[in-house]
């Protein structure tokens, strides 16, 4: 096991990794920007090192500063958390060059799965269902039009290096497809330094189902079942849950086994999430692979009893996965609400500032992952998530009721949060039925 780990992140995920380190008996070194200098979680790390000013480019995204801190603190490994440098293959490569273990996949596995065209090729070769479309990157308009005529409209243009909905265009006919393809490629080149685009069949009504996977450096890969993350707005998830409501046993096994197959084929080590869209008949199609620990990983921890962050650290240190697939079973139902410092009544405008009132919920089956305490000031520099409220119960219905109860206990002020919206959603009859699609929330807010 490692002696000491540097955490190249901030907020609740930095605290989540500090806690995992403490339980593993590993020292933690947290880096921070001046905007986070008073953050209380820094006191829980064994050491905290300032790496620069508030803007992420000068701190949490600044590779030389992070590597300098790692060298100075003499760490064995770096945990990147999510966001920031977590999915940058160059960063994983620099860590390797500096003989610091990157807690995540190899740069090769990251690059292979992070490139959507490459990822789809690997998926296809391993019988993981994908949307029909171009086999690789599209070279010109005529080629796009020919493929679209075969698969039928609507089609969607995506950037191979894009992700999380960036660089996508839906086309309902040949004219719009032709006029969009070049522009999409030019924009992808400017945004991602890679102009490769591809097209696939566009699915209108779908659920977002993603499968949590774990791999080790000895060729093992398992899945920890799925999460449903359909409750989202502008590609920002608002509520996640596990298992996916109403998914049949056979479909569940099929999607989860497909995801684990892909991770194994990529010789992946660490935590990965394979994203799928699922239609009304529970047919599923792979979208992309996230090569990091995700915000919503705790819902999976609650239903499986497995500590995903500790397992990531163990496999990065070279240990074999301590679980076989048959050890993984689902117990009950878990729901997560992402608590954001935003005002849902004002277009989800960020609501940074000092938190004078913070009464956190508790009691049976409640977990709160947050770096916030009463008196904490939310800095304006970063994303607006201030915590994740989770519940676990025997059934989905009990979990929904428990979440409503916990949200009612939660008092935050004077900043605005998403709590009132999430409380409304817990009482929404369509959500309670289960199986809402990815457009539900935006439809409801209109
Ligand atoms: C799609 C799609 C429909 N058909 N691909 C958006 C994020 C990126 N991961 C892929 N996305 C989509 N890809 C096909 N072929 C619809 C979306 C999509 C979406 C997916 C997941 C969660 C929310 C979404 C919101 C809008 C569109």
PDB file of C-alpha atoms and ligand atoms in Angstrom, residues 116 120 130-132 154-158 162-166 168 170 198-209 229-237 275-277 285-290 437-439 442, ligand 1:
ATOM      1  CA  UNK A 116     -15.532   8.104 -28.504  1.00  0.00           C
ATOM      2  CA  UNK A 120     -17.207   2.511 -29.991  1.00  0.00           C
ATOM      3  CA  UNK A 130     -23.885   0.722 -29.787  1.00  0.00           C
ATOM      4  CA  UNK A 131     -26.121   2.966 -31.878  1.00  0.00           C
ATOM      5  CA  UNK A 132     -26.023   2.294 -35.611  1.00  0.00           C
ATOM      6  CA  UNK A 154     -33.041  11.785 -36.974  1.00  0.00           C
ATOM      7  CA  UNK A 155     -29.285  11.381 -36.563  1.00  0.00           C
ATOM      8  CA  UNK A 156     -26.901  13.045 -34.147  1.00  0.00           C
ATOM      9  CA  UNK A 157     -23.452  14.443 -34.890  1.00  0.00           C
ATOM     10  CA  UNK A 158     -20.989  14.017 -32.034  1.00  0.00           C
ATOM     11  CA  UNK A 162     -16.418  15.656 -26.820  1.00  0.00           C
ATOM     12  CA  UNK A 163     -18.337  14.457 -23.809  1.00  0.00           C
ATOM     13  CA  UNK A 164     -21.115  15.310 -21.429  1.00  0.00           C
ATOM     14  CA  UNK A 165     -23.190  16.678 -24.291  1.00  0.00           C
ATOM     15  CA  UNK A 166     -20.595  19.120 -25.652  1.00  0.00           C
ATOM     16  CA  UNK A 168     -23.563  17.524 -30.322  1.00  0.00           C
ATOM     17  CA  UNK A 170     -29.340  16.628 -33.904  1.00  0.00           C
ATOM     18  CA  UNK A 198     -19.170  10.795 -36.172  1.00  0.00           C
ATOM     19  CA  UNK A 199     -22.878  10.291 -36.635  1.00  0.00           C
ATOM     20  CA  UNK A 200     -25.314   7.836 -35.118  1.00  0.00           C
ATOM     21  CA  UNK A 201     -29.040   7.226 -34.899  1.00  0.00           C
ATOM     22  CA  UNK A 202     -30.669   9.716 -32.516  1.00  0.00           C
ATOM     23  CA  UNK A 203     -32.910   8.249 -29.810  1.00  0.00           C
ATOM     24  CA  UNK A 204     -35.644  10.669 -28.736  1.00  0.00           C
ATOM     25  CA  UNK A 205     -37.110   9.241 -25.527  1.00  0.00           C
ATOM     26  CA  UNK A 206     -34.492   7.565 -23.415  1.00  0.00           C
ATOM     27  CA  UNK A 207     -33.294   6.920 -19.910  1.00  0.00           C
ATOM     28  CA  UNK A 208     -29.729   7.484 -18.851  1.00  0.00           C
ATOM     29  CA  UNK A 209     -28.457   4.254 -17.326  1.00  0.00           C
ATOM     30  CA  UNK A 229     -29.344   9.393 -13.817  1.00  0.00           C
ATOM     31  CA  UNK A 230     -32.194  10.570 -16.038  1.00  0.00           C
ATOM     32  CA  UNK A 231     -33.152  13.459 -13.745  1.00  0.00           C
ATOM     33  CA  UNK A 232     -30.909  16.131 -15.271  1.00  0.00           C
ATOM     34  CA  UNK A 233     -30.935  19.639 -16.637  1.00  0.00           C
ATOM     35  CA  UNK A 234     -28.470  20.826 -19.280  1.00  0.00           C
ATOM     36  CA  UNK A 235     -26.388  17.687 -18.756  1.00  0.00           C
ATOM     37  CA  UNK A 236     -26.121  18.420 -15.032  1.00  0.00           C
ATOM     38  CA  UNK A 237     -27.531  15.565 -12.989  1.00  0.00           C
ATOM     39  CA  UNK A 275     -22.943   5.178 -19.900  1.00  0.00           C
ATOM     40  CA  UNK A 276     -25.899   3.886 -21.877  1.00  0.00           C
ATOM     41  CA  UNK A 277     -29.187   5.172 -23.200  1.00  0.00           C
ATOM     42  CA  UNK A 285     -26.851   1.482 -26.450  1.00  0.00           C
ATOM     43  CA  UNK A 286     -23.476   2.602 -25.146  1.00  0.00           C
ATOM     44  CA  UNK A 287     -22.811   6.352 -25.155  1.00  0.00           C
ATOM     45  CA  UNK A 288     -19.383   6.848 -23.596  1.00  0.00           C
ATOM     46  CA  UNK A 289     -17.097   5.762 -20.788  1.00  0.00           C
ATOM     47  CA  UNK A 290     -16.128   7.984 -17.859  1.00  0.00           C
ATOM     48  CA  UNK A 437     -36.788  10.061 -19.430  1.00  0.00           C
ATOM     49  CA  UNK A 438     -33.825  12.439 -19.795  1.00  0.00           C
ATOM     50  CA  UNK A 439     -36.073  15.335 -20.854  1.00  0.00           C
ATOM     51  CA  UNK A 442     -36.603  20.411 -18.532  1.00  0.00           C
TER      52      UNK A 442
HETATM   53  C1  LIG B   1     -27.497  10.706 -27.544  1.00  0.00           C
HETATM   54  C2  LIG B   1     -28.849  11.033 -27.379  1.00  0.00           C
HETATM   55  C3  LIG B   1     -29.764  10.439 -28.235  1.00  0.00           C
HETATM   56  N1  LIG B   1     -29.327   9.596 -29.203  1.00  0.00           N
HETATM   57  N2  LIG B   1     -27.122   9.870 -28.514  1.00  0.00           N
HETATM   58  C4  LIG B   1     -25.801  13.669 -24.191  1.00  0.00           C
HETATM   59  C5  LIG B   1     -24.571  13.536 -23.359  1.00  0.00           C
HETATM   60  C6  LIG B   1     -23.708  12.587 -24.081  1.00  0.00           C
HETATM   61  N3  LIG B   1     -23.111  11.684 -23.160  1.00  0.00           N
HETATM   62  C7  LIG B   1     -24.577  11.871 -25.043  1.00  0.00           C
HETATM   63  N4  LIG B   1     -25.854  12.529 -25.014  1.00  0.00           N
HETATM   64  C8  LIG B   1     -26.887  12.080 -25.750  1.00  0.00           C
HETATM   65  N5  LIG B   1     -26.550  11.220 -26.750  1.00  0.00           N
HETATM   66  C9  LIG B   1     -28.034   9.330 -29.340  1.00  0.00           C
HETATM   67  N6  LIG B   1     -27.620   8.510 -30.305  1.00  0.00           N
HETATM   68  C10 LIG B   1     -29.219  11.904 -26.358  1.00  0.00           C
HETATM   69  C11 LIG B   1     -28.227  12.447 -25.526  1.00  0.00           C
HETATM   70  C12 LIG B   1     -28.702  13.305 -24.487  1.00  0.00           C
HETATM   71  C13 LIG B   1     -28.578  12.946 -23.142  1.00  0.00           C
HETATM   72  C14 LIG B   1     -27.976  11.754 -22.742  1.00  0.00           C
HETATM   73  C15 LIG B   1     -27.840  11.426 -21.409  1.00  0.00           C
HETATM   74  C16 LIG B   1     -28.346  12.281 -20.435  1.00  0.00           C
HETATM   75  C17 LIG B   1     -28.950  13.449 -20.809  1.00  0.00           C
HETATM   76  C18 LIG B   1     -29.078  13.796 -22.141  1.00  0.00           C
HETATM   77  C19 LIG B   1     -29.699  14.986 -22.487  1.00  0.00           C
HETATM   78  C20 LIG B   1     -29.813  15.337 -23.801  1.00  0.00           C
HETATM   79  C21 LIG B   1     -29.315  14.490 -24.802  1.00  0.00           C
END
